[in-house]
PDB file of C-alpha atoms and ligand atoms in Angstrom:
ATOM      1  CA  MET E  19      10.742 -13.236 -19.397  1.00 70.00           C
ATOM      2  CA  PRO E  20       9.524 -10.621 -16.631  1.00 76.00           C
ATOM      3  CA  MET E  21       8.158  -7.379 -17.986  1.00 88.00           C
ATOM      4  CA  LYS E  22      10.493  -4.335 -17.581  1.00 93.00           C
ATOM      5  CA  GLN E  23       9.740  -0.525 -17.227  1.00 95.00           C
ATOM      6  CA  GLU E  24      10.624   0.805 -20.891  1.00 96.00           C
ATOM      7  CA  TYR E  25      11.754   4.276 -19.669  1.00 96.00           C
ATOM      8  CA  ASP E  26      12.348   5.618 -23.164  1.00 96.00           C
ATOM      9  CA  LYS E  27       8.731   5.168 -24.088  1.00 96.00           C
ATOM     10  CA  TYR E  28       7.547   7.559 -21.563  1.00 97.00           C
ATOM     11  CA  THR E  29       6.100  10.832 -23.318  1.00 96.00           C
ATOM     12  CA  ALA E  30       6.528  14.121 -22.279  1.00 96.00           C
ATOM     13  CA  GLU E  31       2.929  14.242 -21.022  1.00 95.00           C
ATOM     14  CA  ASP E  32       3.642  11.078 -18.877  1.00 96.00           C
ATOM     15  CA  HIS E  33       6.503  13.019 -16.982  1.00 97.00           C
ATOM     16  CA  GLU E  34       4.350  16.081 -16.808  1.00 97.00           C
ATOM     17  CA  VAL E  35       1.542  14.123 -14.957  1.00 96.00           C
ATOM     18  CA  TRP E  36       4.144  12.587 -12.575  1.00 97.00           C
ATOM     19  CA  SER E  37       5.120  16.065 -11.970  1.00 97.00           C
ATOM     20  CA  ILE E  38       1.637  17.551 -11.414  1.00 96.00           C
ATOM     21  CA  LEU E  39       0.820  14.837  -9.091  1.00 96.00           C
ATOM     22  CA  TYR E  40       4.219  14.634  -7.220  1.00 97.00           C
ATOM     23  CA  ASN E  41       4.041  18.517  -6.547  1.00 97.00           C
ATOM     24  CA  GLU E  42       0.578  18.436  -5.695  1.00 95.00           C
ATOM     25  CA  GLN E  43       0.905  15.764  -2.947  1.00 96.00           C
ATOM     26  CA  MET E  44       4.424  17.074  -1.801  1.00 96.00           C
ATOM     27  CA  THR E  45       3.044  20.528  -1.108  1.00 96.00           C
ATOM     28  CA  HIS E  46       0.962  19.061   1.824  1.00 95.00           C
ATOM     29  CA  LEU E  47       2.288  15.745   2.722  1.00 97.00           C
ATOM     30  CA  PRO E  48       5.253  16.478   4.760  1.00 97.00           C
ATOM     31  CA  THR E  49       3.617  17.507   7.877  1.00 97.00           C
ATOM     32  CA  ILE E  50       0.944  14.953   7.773  1.00 98.00           C
ATOM     33  CA  VAL E  51       3.034  11.642   6.410  1.00 98.00           C
ATOM     34  CA  THR E  52       4.685   9.307   8.402  1.00 98.00           C
ATOM     35  CA  ASP E  53       8.674  10.098   9.101  1.00 98.00           C
ATOM     36  CA  ALA E  54       9.163   6.830   7.410  1.00 98.00           C
ATOM     37  CA  TYR E  55       7.720   7.887   4.191  1.00 98.00           C
ATOM     38  CA  LEU E  56       9.691  11.074   4.160  1.00 98.00           C
ATOM     39  CA  ARG E  57      13.098   9.160   4.878  1.00 98.00           C
ATOM     40  CA  GLY E  58      11.969   6.492   2.221  1.00 98.00           C
ATOM     41  CA  ILE E  59      11.619   9.133  -0.512  1.00 97.00           C
ATOM     42  CA  LYS E  60      15.338  10.164   0.157  1.00 97.00           C
ATOM     43  CA  VAL E  61      16.463   6.522  -0.165  1.00 97.00           C
ATOM     44  CA  VAL E  62      14.631   6.010  -3.528  1.00 96.00           C
ATOM     45  CA  GLU E  63      15.633   9.458  -4.643  1.00 96.00           C
ATOM     46  CA  PHE E  64      12.341  10.381  -6.157  1.00 97.00           C
ATOM     47  CA  GLN E  65      12.428  13.660  -8.481  1.00 95.00           C
ATOM     48  CA  PRO E  66       9.744  16.260  -8.774  1.00 96.00           C
ATOM     49  CA  ASP E  67       9.899  16.374 -12.465  1.00 95.00           C
ATOM     50  CA  ALA E  68      10.686  12.877 -13.888  1.00 96.00           C
ATOM     51  CA  ILE E  69       9.103   9.469 -13.644  1.00 97.00           C
ATOM     52  CA  PRO E  70      11.635   7.323 -11.276  1.00 97.00           C
ATOM     53  CA  ARG E  71      13.672   4.733 -13.040  1.00 97.00           C
ATOM     54  CA  PHE E  72      12.770   1.233 -11.371  1.00 97.00           C
ATOM     55  CA  SER E  73      16.405   0.109 -11.990  1.00 97.00           C
ATOM     56  CA  LEU E  74      17.801   2.843  -9.672  1.00 97.00           C
ATOM     57  CA  ILE E  75      14.875   2.383  -7.141  1.00 97.00           C
ATOM     58  CA  ASN E  76      15.577  -1.510  -6.933  1.00 97.00           C
ATOM     59  CA  GLU E  77      19.373  -0.889  -6.385  1.00 97.00           C
ATOM     60  CA  ALA E  78      18.389   1.567  -3.463  1.00 97.00           C
ATOM     61  CA  LEU E  79      15.700  -0.669  -1.932  1.00 97.00           C
ATOM     62  CA  ARG E  80      17.870  -3.727  -2.250  1.00 97.00           C
ATOM     63  CA  ALA E  81      20.824  -2.270  -0.294  1.00 97.00           C
ATOM     64  CA  VAL E  82      18.497  -1.391   2.739  1.00 97.00           C
ATOM     65  CA  THR E  83      15.737  -3.927   3.115  1.00 98.00           C
ATOM     66  CA  GLY E  84      15.932  -6.591   0.119  1.00 98.00           C
ATOM     67  CA  TRP E  85      12.832  -5.530  -1.571  1.00 98.00           C
ATOM     68  CA  SER E  86      12.279  -4.463  -5.176  1.00 97.00           C
ATOM     69  CA  ILE E  87       9.643  -3.576  -7.799  1.00 97.00           C
ATOM     70  CA  TYR E  88       8.196  -6.420  -9.807  1.00 97.00           C
ATOM     71  CA  VAL E  89       6.588  -4.937 -13.022  1.00 96.00           C
ATOM     72  CA  VAL E  90       3.171  -6.361 -13.709  1.00 94.00           C
ATOM     73  CA  PRO E  91       0.685  -5.185 -16.739  1.00 87.00           C
ATOM     74  CA  GLY E  92      -2.067  -4.134 -14.086  1.00 84.00           C
ATOM     75  CA  LEU E  93      -4.228  -5.955 -11.274  1.00 86.00           C
ATOM     76  CA  ILE E  94      -2.893  -9.593 -10.930  1.00 91.00           C
ATOM     77  CA  ASP E  95      -4.834 -12.581  -9.226  1.00 94.00           C
ATOM     78  CA  ASN E  96      -4.147 -12.962  -5.382  1.00 94.00           C
ATOM     79  CA  LYS E  97      -2.034 -15.910  -5.560  1.00 96.00           C
ATOM     80  CA  SER E  98       0.545 -14.277  -8.082  1.00 96.00           C
ATOM     81  CA  PHE E  99       0.086 -11.032  -5.991  1.00 97.00           C
ATOM     82  CA  PHE E 100       0.900 -12.647  -2.770  1.00 97.00           C
ATOM     83  CA  GLU E 101       3.681 -14.686  -4.020  1.00 98.00           C
ATOM     84  CA  HIS E 102       5.615 -11.592  -5.149  1.00 98.00           C
ATOM     85  CA  LEU E 103       5.142  -9.874  -1.841  1.00 98.00           C
ATOM     86  CA  SER E 104       6.233 -13.200  -0.152  1.00 98.00           C
ATOM     87  CA  ASN E 105       9.501 -12.865  -2.403  1.00 98.00           C
ATOM     88  CA  LYS E 106       9.815  -9.167  -1.266  1.00 98.00           C
ATOM     89  CA  GLU E 107       8.911  -8.059  -4.963  1.00 98.00           C
ATOM     90  CA  PHE E 108       6.130  -5.437  -4.908  1.00 98.00           C
ATOM     91  CA  PRO E 109       4.079  -5.617  -7.951  1.00 97.00           C
ATOM     92  CA  SER E 110       3.973  -2.419  -9.815  1.00 97.00           C
ATOM     93  CA  SER E 111       2.544  -1.278 -13.053  1.00 95.00           C
ATOM     94  CA  THR E 112       4.330   0.967 -15.389  1.00 95.00           C
ATOM     95  CA  TRP E 113       1.825   3.005 -17.056  1.00 94.00           C
ATOM     96  CA  LEU E 114       0.673   6.422 -15.659  1.00 94.00           C
ATOM     97  CA  ARG E 115      -2.792   7.977 -15.813  1.00 94.00           C
ATOM     98  CA  LYS E 116      -3.483  10.748 -18.540  1.00 93.00           C
ATOM     99  CA  LYS E 117      -3.936  14.412 -17.905  1.00 92.00           C
ATOM    100  CA  SER E 118      -7.561  14.277 -18.356  1.00 89.00           C
ATOM    101  CA  GLN E 119      -7.593  11.565 -15.512  1.00 87.00           C
ATOM    102  CA  LEU E 120      -5.580  13.341 -12.797  1.00 85.00           C
ATOM    103  CA  LYS E 121      -8.261  13.291 -10.190  1.00 77.00           C
ATOM    104  CA  TYR E 122      -9.543   9.737 -10.253  1.00 75.00           C
ATOM    105  CA  ILE E 123      -8.501   6.491 -12.063  1.00 79.00           C
ATOM    106  CA  GLU E 124     -10.334   2.928 -11.699  1.00 81.00           C
ATOM    107  CA  GLU E 125      -7.258   0.858 -11.740  1.00 85.00           C
ATOM    108  CA  PRO E 126      -3.964   1.664  -9.536  1.00 89.00           C
ATOM    109  CA  ASP E 127      -1.323   3.296 -12.066  1.00 93.00           C
ATOM    110  CA  MET E 128       2.328   3.577 -11.291  1.00 95.00           C
ATOM    111  CA  PHE E 129       1.584   6.966  -9.591  1.00 96.00           C
ATOM    112  CA  HIS E 130      -0.488   4.949  -6.854  1.00 95.00           C
ATOM    113  CA  ASP E 131       1.881   1.939  -7.018  1.00 96.00           C
ATOM    114  CA  VAL E 132       5.258   3.874  -6.911  1.00 98.00           C
ATOM    115  CA  PHE E 133       4.586   7.077  -5.165  1.00 98.00           C
ATOM    116  CA  GLY E 134       2.348   5.739  -2.649  1.00 98.00           C
ATOM    117  CA  HIS E 135       3.793   2.165  -1.865  1.00 98.00           C
ATOM    118  CA  ILE E 136       7.603   2.036  -2.663  1.00 98.00           C
ATOM    119  CA  PRO E 137       8.980   4.561  -0.078  1.00 98.00           C
ATOM    120  CA  LEU E 138       7.679   2.604   3.009  1.00 98.00           C
ATOM    121  CA  LEU E 139       9.492  -0.524   1.565  1.00 98.00           C
ATOM    122  CA  SER E 140      12.635   0.895   3.243  1.00 98.00           C
ATOM    123  CA  GLU E 141      11.034   0.455   6.684  1.00 98.00           C
ATOM    124  CA  PRO E 142      12.159  -2.792   8.188  1.00 98.00           C
ATOM    125  CA  PHE E 143       9.386  -3.793  10.350  1.00 98.00           C
ATOM    126  CA  PHE E 144       6.789  -2.721   7.693  1.00 98.00           C
ATOM    127  CA  CYS E 145       8.707  -4.915   5.478  1.00 98.00           C
ATOM    128  CA  LYS E 146       8.546  -7.944   7.928  1.00 98.00           C
ATOM    129  CA  PHE E 147       4.879  -7.061   8.235  1.00 98.00           C
ATOM    130  CA  LEU E 148       4.030  -7.310   4.735  1.00 98.00           C
ATOM    131  CA  LYS E 149       6.140 -10.232   3.775  1.00 98.00           C
ATOM    132  CA  GLU E 150       4.874 -12.433   6.540  1.00 98.00           C
ATOM    133  CA  LEU E 151       1.239 -11.409   6.046  1.00 98.00           C
ATOM    134  CA  SER E 152       1.790 -12.804   2.408  1.00 98.00           C
ATOM    135  CA  ASP E 153       3.120 -16.107   3.831  1.00 98.00           C
ATOM    136  CA  ILE E 154       0.086 -16.569   6.148  1.00 98.00           C
ATOM    137  CA  THR E 155      -2.214 -15.688   3.144  1.00 98.00           C
ATOM    138  CA  LEU E 156      -0.536 -18.134   0.706  1.00 98.00           C
ATOM    139  CA  LYS E 157      -1.203 -21.032   3.337  1.00 98.00           C
ATOM    140  CA  HIS E 158      -4.756 -20.551   2.809  1.00 98.00           C
ATOM    141  CA  ILE E 159      -4.917 -18.999  -0.728  1.00 97.00           C
ATOM    142  CA  ASP E 160      -7.663 -21.539  -1.757  1.00 97.00           C
ATOM    143  CA  ASN E 161     -10.007 -20.282   1.057  1.00 97.00           C
ATOM    144  CA  PRO E 162     -11.757 -17.385   0.026  1.00 97.00           C
ATOM    145  CA  SER E 163     -12.761 -16.226   3.586  1.00 97.00           C
ATOM    146  CA  ILE E 164      -9.018 -16.477   4.755  1.00 98.00           C
ATOM    147  CA  VAL E 165      -8.152 -14.458   1.416  1.00 97.00           C
ATOM    148  CA  GLU E 166     -10.886 -11.996   2.352  1.00 97.00           C
ATOM    149  CA  ILE E 167      -9.776 -11.316   5.857  1.00 98.00           C
ATOM    150  CA  MET E 168      -6.180 -11.003   4.972  1.00 98.00           C
ATOM    151  CA  ALA E 169      -7.433  -8.513   2.184  1.00 97.00           C
ATOM    152  CA  ARG E 170      -9.029  -6.385   5.007  1.00 98.00           C
ATOM    153  CA  LEU E 171      -5.986  -6.385   6.796  1.00 98.00           C
ATOM    154  CA  TYR E 172      -3.984  -5.301   3.890  1.00 98.00           C
ATOM    155  CA  TRP E 173      -6.529  -2.702   3.121  1.00 98.00           C
ATOM    156  CA  TYR E 174      -6.774  -0.988   6.625  1.00 98.00           C
ATOM    157  CA  THR E 175      -2.777  -0.973   7.142  1.00 98.00           C
ATOM    158  CA  VAL E 176      -0.712  -1.009   3.776  1.00 98.00           C
ATOM    159  CA  GLU E 177      -3.486   0.873   1.852  1.00 97.00           C
ATOM    160  CA  PHE E 178      -5.287   3.124   4.287  1.00 98.00           C
ATOM    161  CA  GLY E 179      -3.224   2.814   7.647  1.00 98.00           C
ATOM    162  CA  MET E 180      -2.302   5.753   9.889  1.00 98.00           C
ATOM    163  CA  ILE E 181       0.247   5.851  12.470  1.00 98.00           C
ATOM    164  CA  ARG E 182       0.546   7.947  15.834  1.00 98.00           C
ATOM    165  CA  GLU E 183       4.152  10.043  15.824  1.00 98.00           C
ATOM    166  CA  GLU E 184       4.722  12.469  18.394  1.00 95.00           C
ATOM    167  CA  GLY E 185       1.211  12.796  19.396  1.00 96.00           C
ATOM    168  CA  GLN E 186       0.122  13.328  15.866  1.00 97.00           C
ATOM    169  CA  VAL E 187      -2.042  10.836  13.719  1.00 98.00           C
ATOM    170  CA  LYS E 188      -0.168  10.707  10.319  1.00 98.00           C
ATOM    171  CA  MET E 189      -0.801   8.632   7.183  1.00 98.00           C
ATOM    172  CA  TYR E 190       1.286   5.617   5.975  1.00 98.00           C
ATOM    173  CA  GLY E 191      -0.998   3.759   3.660  1.00 98.00           C
ATOM    174  CA  ALA E 192      -0.352   4.043   0.225  1.00 98.00           C
ATOM    175  CA  GLY E 193      -4.128   4.666  -0.925  1.00 96.00           C
ATOM    176  CA  LEU E 194      -3.832   7.782   1.510  1.00 97.00           C
ATOM    177  CA  ILE E 195      -0.642   9.037   0.266  1.00 97.00           C
ATOM    178  CA  SER E 196      -1.360   8.806  -3.342  1.00 95.00           C
ATOM    179  CA  SER E 197      -4.831  10.367  -3.098  1.00 93.00           C
ATOM    180  CA  PRO E 198      -5.322  14.237  -3.485  1.00 91.00           C
ATOM    181  CA  GLY E 199      -8.604  14.148  -1.797  1.00 93.00           C
ATOM    182  CA  GLU E 200      -8.522  11.221   0.925  1.00 95.00           C
ATOM    183  CA  SER E 201      -4.821  12.353   1.985  1.00 96.00           C
ATOM    184  CA  LYS E 202      -6.635  15.491   3.222  1.00 96.00           C
ATOM    185  CA  PHE E 203      -9.835  13.930   4.489  1.00 97.00           C
ATOM    186  CA  CYS E 204      -7.868  11.372   6.676  1.00 98.00           C
ATOM    187  CA  VAL E 205      -6.380  14.361   8.666  1.00 97.00           C
ATOM    188  CA  SER E 206      -9.359  16.334   8.983  1.00 97.00           C
ATOM    189  CA  ASP E 207     -11.845  16.875  11.844  1.00 97.00           C
ATOM    190  CA  GLU E 208     -14.089  14.677  10.068  1.00 97.00           C
ATOM    191  CA  ALA E 209     -11.856  11.539  10.066  1.00 98.00           C
ATOM    192  CA  VAL E 210     -12.493   8.878  12.813  1.00 98.00           C
ATOM    193  CA  TYR E 211      -9.409   6.920  14.376  1.00 98.00           C
ATOM    194  CA  VAL E 212      -9.727   3.759  16.228  1.00 98.00           C
ATOM    195  CA  PRO E 213      -6.863   1.765  17.692  1.00 98.00           C
ATOM    196  CA  TYR E 214      -5.134  -1.024  15.361  1.00 98.00           C
ATOM    197  CA  ASP E 215      -6.726  -4.372  16.406  1.00 98.00           C
ATOM    198  CA  VAL E 216      -6.603  -7.332  14.206  1.00 98.00           C
ATOM    199  CA  LYS E 217      -9.755  -8.954  15.308  1.00 98.00           C
ATOM    200  CA  THR E 218     -11.786  -5.908  14.569  1.00 98.00           C
ATOM    201  CA  ILE E 219     -10.107  -5.455  11.230  1.00 98.00           C
ATOM    202  CA  PHE E 220     -11.060  -9.158  10.222  1.00 98.00           C
ATOM    203  CA  GLU E 221     -14.576  -8.170  11.062  1.00 97.00           C
ATOM    204  CA  THR E 222     -14.837  -5.058   9.146  1.00 97.00           C
ATOM    205  CA  PRO E 223     -15.659  -5.171   5.304  1.00 96.00           C
ATOM    206  CA  TYR E 224     -14.064  -2.459   2.937  1.00 95.00           C
ATOM    207  CA  ILE E 225     -15.593  -0.269   0.584  1.00 91.00           C
ATOM    208  CA  LYS E 226     -13.672   1.058  -2.592  1.00 89.00           C
ATOM    209  CA  ASP E 227     -14.309   4.227  -3.855  1.00 84.00           C
ATOM    210  CA  LYS E 228     -15.334   6.103  -0.925  1.00 92.00           C
ATOM    211  CA  TYR E 229     -13.472   7.516   2.001  1.00 95.00           C
ATOM    212  CA  GLN E 230     -12.949   5.286   4.951  1.00 95.00           C
ATOM    213  CA  THR E 231     -15.633   5.646   7.734  1.00 95.00           C
ATOM    214  CA  LYS E 232     -12.829   4.619  10.178  1.00 97.00           C
ATOM    215  CA  TYR E 233      -8.908   4.627  10.017  1.00 98.00           C
ATOM    216  CA  PHE E 234      -7.011   1.987  12.355  1.00 98.00           C
ATOM    217  CA  VAL E 235      -4.214   3.793  13.952  1.00 98.00           C
ATOM    218  CA  ILE E 236      -0.910   1.877  14.904  1.00 98.00           C
ATOM    219  CA  ASN E 237       1.948   3.376  17.361  1.00 98.00           C
ATOM    220  CA  SER E 238       4.856   2.054  15.571  1.00 98.00           C
ATOM    221  CA  TYR E 239       5.731  -0.267  12.717  1.00 98.00           C
ATOM    222  CA  LYS E 240       6.996  -2.626  15.399  1.00 98.00           C
ATOM    223  CA  GLU E 241       3.274  -2.964  16.432  1.00 98.00           C
ATOM    224  CA  LEU E 242       2.432  -4.284  12.797  1.00 98.00           C
ATOM    225  CA  ALA E 243       5.432  -6.719  12.924  1.00 98.00           C
ATOM    226  CA  ASP E 244       4.492  -7.831  16.778  1.00 98.00           C
ATOM    227  CA  SER E 245       0.867  -8.429  15.724  1.00 98.00           C
ATOM    228  CA  LEU E 246       2.034 -11.038  13.268  1.00 98.00           C
ATOM    229  CA  PRO E 247       1.792 -14.154  15.692  1.00 98.00           C
ATOM    230  CA  GLN E 248      -1.773 -13.003  16.631  1.00 98.00           C
ATOM    231  CA  ILE E 249      -2.693 -12.829  13.075  1.00 98.00           C
ATOM    232  CA  GLY E 250      -1.381 -16.296  12.317  1.00 98.00           C
ATOM    233  CA  GLU E 251      -3.357 -17.515  15.472  1.00 98.00           C
ATOM    234  CA  LEU E 252      -6.485 -15.783  14.301  1.00 98.00           C
ATOM    235  CA  VAL E 253      -6.136 -17.013  10.895  1.00 98.00           C
ATOM    236  CA  GLU E 254      -5.869 -20.912  12.087  1.00 98.00           C
ATOM    237  CA  TRP E 255      -8.916 -20.293  14.110  1.00 98.00           C
ATOM    238  CA  TYR E 256     -10.928 -19.199  11.251  1.00 97.00           C
ATOM    239  CA  ALA E 257      -9.593 -22.086   9.267  1.00 97.00           C
ATOM    240  CA  GLN E 258     -10.139 -24.799  11.771  1.00 97.00           C
ATOM    241  CA  ASN E 259     -13.700 -23.580  12.536  1.00 96.00           C
ATOM    242  CA  GLU E 260     -14.651 -22.878   8.809  1.00 95.00           C
ATOM    243  CA  VAL E 261     -15.923 -19.733   9.479  1.00 95.00           C
ATOM    244  CA  VAL E 262     -17.413 -18.280   6.283  1.00 95.00           C
ATOM    245  CA  VAL E 263     -16.737 -14.666   5.672  1.00 95.00           C
ATOM    246  CA  GLU E 264     -18.750 -12.491   3.331  1.00 93.00           C
ATOM    247  CA  LEU E 265     -16.718 -11.119   0.603  1.00 93.00           C
ATOM    248  CA  SER E 266     -16.192  -7.283   0.425  1.00 90.00           C
ATOM    249  CA  TYR E 267     -16.112  -7.923  -3.284  1.00 83.00           C
ATOM    250  CA  SER E 268     -16.702 -11.052  -5.533  1.00 67.00           C
TER     251      SER E 268
HETATM  252 FE1  FE2 L  24      -1.988  -0.231  -3.593  1.00 61.19          FE
END
C-alpha cells in the first residue's frame, strides 16, 4: 500500500515553516530562476501560506506531462529511486523541517522535494531527460561505476543545473532553488560557469554540503533531451570497457 500525504496531520508550525521558506525564496527567485520554474509554479498552484496538497499537484502535473509525486518516507535505495522516475513518479517525502532547522537539514525534506523539484516536472524536455536517464541507469543498476556517473549527471543537472535564458544564467536545479544560501551564491560573481558537457560531468565527482565549485550551464531543456543518445553511448562505453569510477560517496 503506497504511503499518502496525511494533510490533516500537518501542524500550524509545519504550515508556518512552509510559509517562511516559500516567502524567503520567492522574494529573490523570480529574476534568477528559469522561466520554466515560474510557469510550473502556476501549473501546480503553490500557495505562499499553506503546504501544497499532493492530490491537487498530481492532478495538474498528470494533465501536462503525465508525472506525479510518489510519497516515500525519506531517502530510498538507488534502484527504487530510478524505478519510480522511470515510471514518471517523483519520490518525495511529506515531512517538513522544524522552525529551528530553517537554514540546514541533513536529509531532503518536503520543501526541497516539492518546492525545489516539482514545478520543473511541467517541462516536457526536462521530463524526457529525467525519465530516460533513469532508464539508462536501471539497465546498469548493479554496476556501481555506472550508477556513480549517472548520479553525477543527476547532481549537475536536476539538482544543481543552470540554464542560459536571454543572455542571463539562471538556476533550474532543485538543490539551488530550495537553498536560501546557494540560490544567491550561484548567481553571484564568485560562481563559475562551464558549458553542459556529458563527458566532463561523468569525470567530475560531487561534494555534498558545500557550494559547487562550478555550474554546468545548458542553453535549453531540449539540449538535455538531445544529449540522451550521447549519454547512452558513453555509458555503454564505460560498461564495455569495465571502467572503474571512484565513488563520490560510499
Ligand atoms: Fe533533490
